[in-house]
Amino acid sequence: MNVGFSERADLNYYRMEEEEEEEQEEQEGGGVVVLMVVVMVVVVVMKVVVVMEVVVVMEVVVVMMVVVLREIVESVYGSGIPGSMNGTRTETQDNTTNRDERGWGSDRIKAECNTGEGKARRELNSTPTRHRQLF
């Protein structure tokens, strides 16, 4: 194939145009990939934000449930939960720690102060409740 000068120039021109178009497509394609990556990052961030909002909402719901349950318990047991440190009801208020195994109160124990039985009873009452079961 013997091609003339003008035909060669035309072929070179078309080749150069095709190469420029390919380069533009590659550059545009790179832009599309970057745009897709940016969109994916935004979607992931939005999902994380939604999950965090759900966690915060769940925390608020749990706190509200605890507050409601505490109000119910306080309405049933009085102004404090039995055995709690900040409650108003303790073991000494219902007078169980001042009674011995027969139900006698502290007056009976005071009357028997000088006898051995009274002293043993006082020592029994002075021990903590969890140790009483051992004796």
Tab-separated table of C-alpha atoms in Angstrom:
chain	number	residue	atom	x	y	z
A	1	MET	CA	0.000	0.000	0.000
A	2	ASN	CA	1.508	3.082	-1.150
A	3	VAL	CA	-0.023	5.984	0.665
A	4	GLY	CA	0.528	9.570	-0.314
A	5	PHE	CA	1.726	12.334	1.925
A	6	SER	CA	-1.701	13.853	2.434
A	7	GLU	CA	-3.220	10.494	3.281
A	8	ARG	CA	-0.482	9.848	5.829
A	9	ALA	CA	-1.121	13.211	7.410
A	10	ASP	CA	-4.828	12.451	7.553
A	11	LEU	CA	-4.146	9.062	9.184
A	12	ASN	CA	-1.811	10.652	11.726
A	13	TYR	CA	-4.392	13.324	12.436
A	14	TYR	CA	-7.098	10.706	13.023
A	15	ARG	CA	-4.776	8.670	15.224
A	16	MET	CA	-3.941	11.733	17.289
A	17	GLU	CA	-7.645	12.559	17.641
A	18	GLU	CA	-8.393	8.992	18.768
A	19	GLU	CA	-5.552	9.118	21.295
A	20	GLU	CA	-6.800	12.457	22.649
A	21	GLU	CA	-10.331	11.050	22.944
A	22	GLU	CA	-9.009	7.987	24.782
A	23	GLU	CA	-7.038	10.218	27.164
A	24	GLN	CA	-10.148	12.330	27.819
A	25	GLU	CA	-12.195	9.194	28.456
A	26	GLU	CA	-9.534	7.928	30.871
A	27	GLN	CA	-9.511	11.262	32.693
A	28	GLU	CA	-13.298	11.366	32.817
A	29	GLY	CA	-13.357	7.755	33.962
A	30	GLY	CA	-10.953	8.620	36.777
A	31	GLY	CA	-13.278	11.431	37.792
A	32	VAL	CA	-16.186	9.018	37.866
A	33	VAL	CA	-14.215	6.620	40.071
A	34	VAL	CA	-13.311	9.444	42.457
A	35	LEU	CA	-16.942	10.556	42.487
A	36	MET	CA	-18.074	6.984	43.223
A	37	VAL	CA	-15.551	6.715	46.078
A	38	VAL	CA	-16.752	10.023	47.532
A	39	VAL	CA	-20.379	8.870	47.313
A	40	MET	CA	-19.513	5.557	48.999
A	41	VAL	CA	-17.685	7.369	51.828
A	42	VAL	CA	-20.658	9.698	52.327
A	43	VAL	CA	-23.025	6.710	52.427
A	44	VAL	CA	-20.860	4.918	55.014
A	45	VAL	CA	-20.641	8.074	57.141
A	46	MET	CA	-24.416	8.508	56.928
A	47	LYS	CA	-24.924	4.886	58.013
A	48	VAL	CA	-22.580	5.400	60.978
A	49	VAL	CA	-24.422	8.585	61.933
A	50	VAL	CA	-27.785	6.793	61.712
A	51	VAL	CA	-26.465	3.894	63.814
A	52	MET	CA	-25.100	6.341	66.403
A	53	GLU	CA	-28.451	8.147	66.484
A	54	VAL	CA	-30.188	4.807	67.035
A	55	VAL	CA	-27.758	4.012	69.871
A	56	VAL	CA	-28.433	7.408	71.471
A	57	VAL	CA	-32.186	6.894	71.115
A	58	MET	CA	-31.896	3.422	72.666
A	59	GLU	CA	-29.882	4.864	75.581
A	60	VAL	CA	-32.586	7.467	76.160
A	61	VAL	CA	-35.276	4.759	76.053
A	62	VAL	CA	-33.359	2.619	78.581
A	63	VAL	CA	-32.875	5.587	80.914
A	64	MET	CA	-36.570	6.441	80.691
A	65	MET	CA	-37.503	2.809	81.442
A	66	VAL	CA	-35.208	2.837	84.501
A	67	VAL	CA	-36.774	6.073	85.714
A	68	VAL	CA	-40.302	4.688	85.270
A	69	LEU	CA	-39.415	1.399	87.014
A	70	ARG	CA	-37.806	3.303	89.879
A	71	GLU	CA	-40.952	5.393	90.298
A	72	ILE	CA	-43.053	2.209	90.383
A	73	VAL	CA	-40.769	0.590	92.971
A	74	GLU	CA	-40.755	3.745	95.085
A	75	SER	CA	-44.545	3.887	94.961
A	76	VAL	CA	-44.742	0.281	96.185
A	77	TYR	CA	-41.958	0.298	98.817
A	78	GLY	CA	-42.073	3.907	99.927
A	79	SER	CA	-39.558	6.649	99.332
A	80	GLY	CA	-36.537	4.323	99.110
A	81	ILE	CA	-35.596	0.847	98.011
A	82	PRO	CA	-35.034	-1.500	100.987
A	83	GLY	CA	-31.370	-2.111	101.622
A	84	SER	CA	-30.178	0.781	99.496
A	85	MET	CA	-27.778	3.269	100.995
A	86	ASN	CA	-29.854	6.333	100.155
A	87	GLY	CA	-33.228	4.833	101.041
A	88	THR	CA	-35.190	5.778	104.123
A	89	ARG	CA	-36.051	2.196	105.077
A	90	THR	CA	-33.334	0.219	106.843
A	91	GLU	CA	-33.137	-2.854	109.041
A	92	THR	CA	-33.134	-0.871	112.293
A	93	GLN	CA	-36.392	0.924	111.511
A	94	ASP	CA	-38.474	-2.245	111.529
A	95	ASN	CA	-36.829	-3.234	114.864
A	96	THR	CA	-35.709	-6.689	113.714
A	97	THR	CA	-32.075	-6.222	114.714
A	98	ASN	CA	-33.041	-5.430	118.327
A	99	ARG	CA	-34.942	-8.689	118.822
A	100	ASP	CA	-33.528	-12.054	119.741
A	101	GLU	CA	-34.593	-15.472	118.416
A	102	ARG	CA	-37.635	-15.632	120.741
A	103	GLY	CA	-38.929	-12.219	119.686
A	104	TRP	CA	-37.988	-10.441	122.905
A	105	GLY	CA	-37.058	-6.804	122.517
A	106	SER	CA	-34.086	-4.902	123.848
A	107	ASP	CA	-35.889	-4.172	127.177
A	108	ARG	CA	-35.838	-7.860	128.044
A	109	ILE	CA	-32.136	-8.063	127.190
A	110	LYS	CA	-31.386	-5.013	129.352
A	111	ALA	CA	-33.170	-6.664	132.263
A	112	GLU	CA	-30.874	-9.689	131.941
A	113	CYS	CA	-27.654	-7.689	131.597
A	114	ASN	CA	-25.932	-9.228	134.578
A	115	THR	CA	-26.678	-12.835	133.703
A	116	GLY	CA	-24.671	-14.982	131.335
A	117	GLU	CA	-27.719	-15.623	129.161
A	118	GLY	CA	-28.221	-11.886	128.585
A	119	LYS	CA	-24.575	-11.391	127.718
A	120	ALA	CA	-24.683	-14.244	125.194
A	121	ARG	CA	-27.848	-12.789	123.709
A	122	ARG	CA	-26.211	-9.334	123.375
A	123	GLU	CA	-23.204	-10.860	121.635
A	124	LEU	CA	-25.491	-12.758	119.295
A	125	ASN	CA	-27.340	-9.553	118.441
A	126	SER	CA	-24.101	-7.625	117.908
A	127	THR	CA	-22.921	-9.995	115.174
A	128	PRO	CA	-23.843	-9.097	111.602
A	129	THR	CA	-26.908	-10.800	110.140
A	130	ARG	CA	-24.969	-12.944	107.655
A	131	HIS	CA	-22.936	-14.490	110.525
A	132	ARG	CA	-25.975	-15.274	112.683
A	133	GLN	CA	-26.819	-18.288	110.580
A	134	LEU	CA	-23.518	-19.922	111.486
A	135	PHE	CA	-24.291	-20.045	115.242
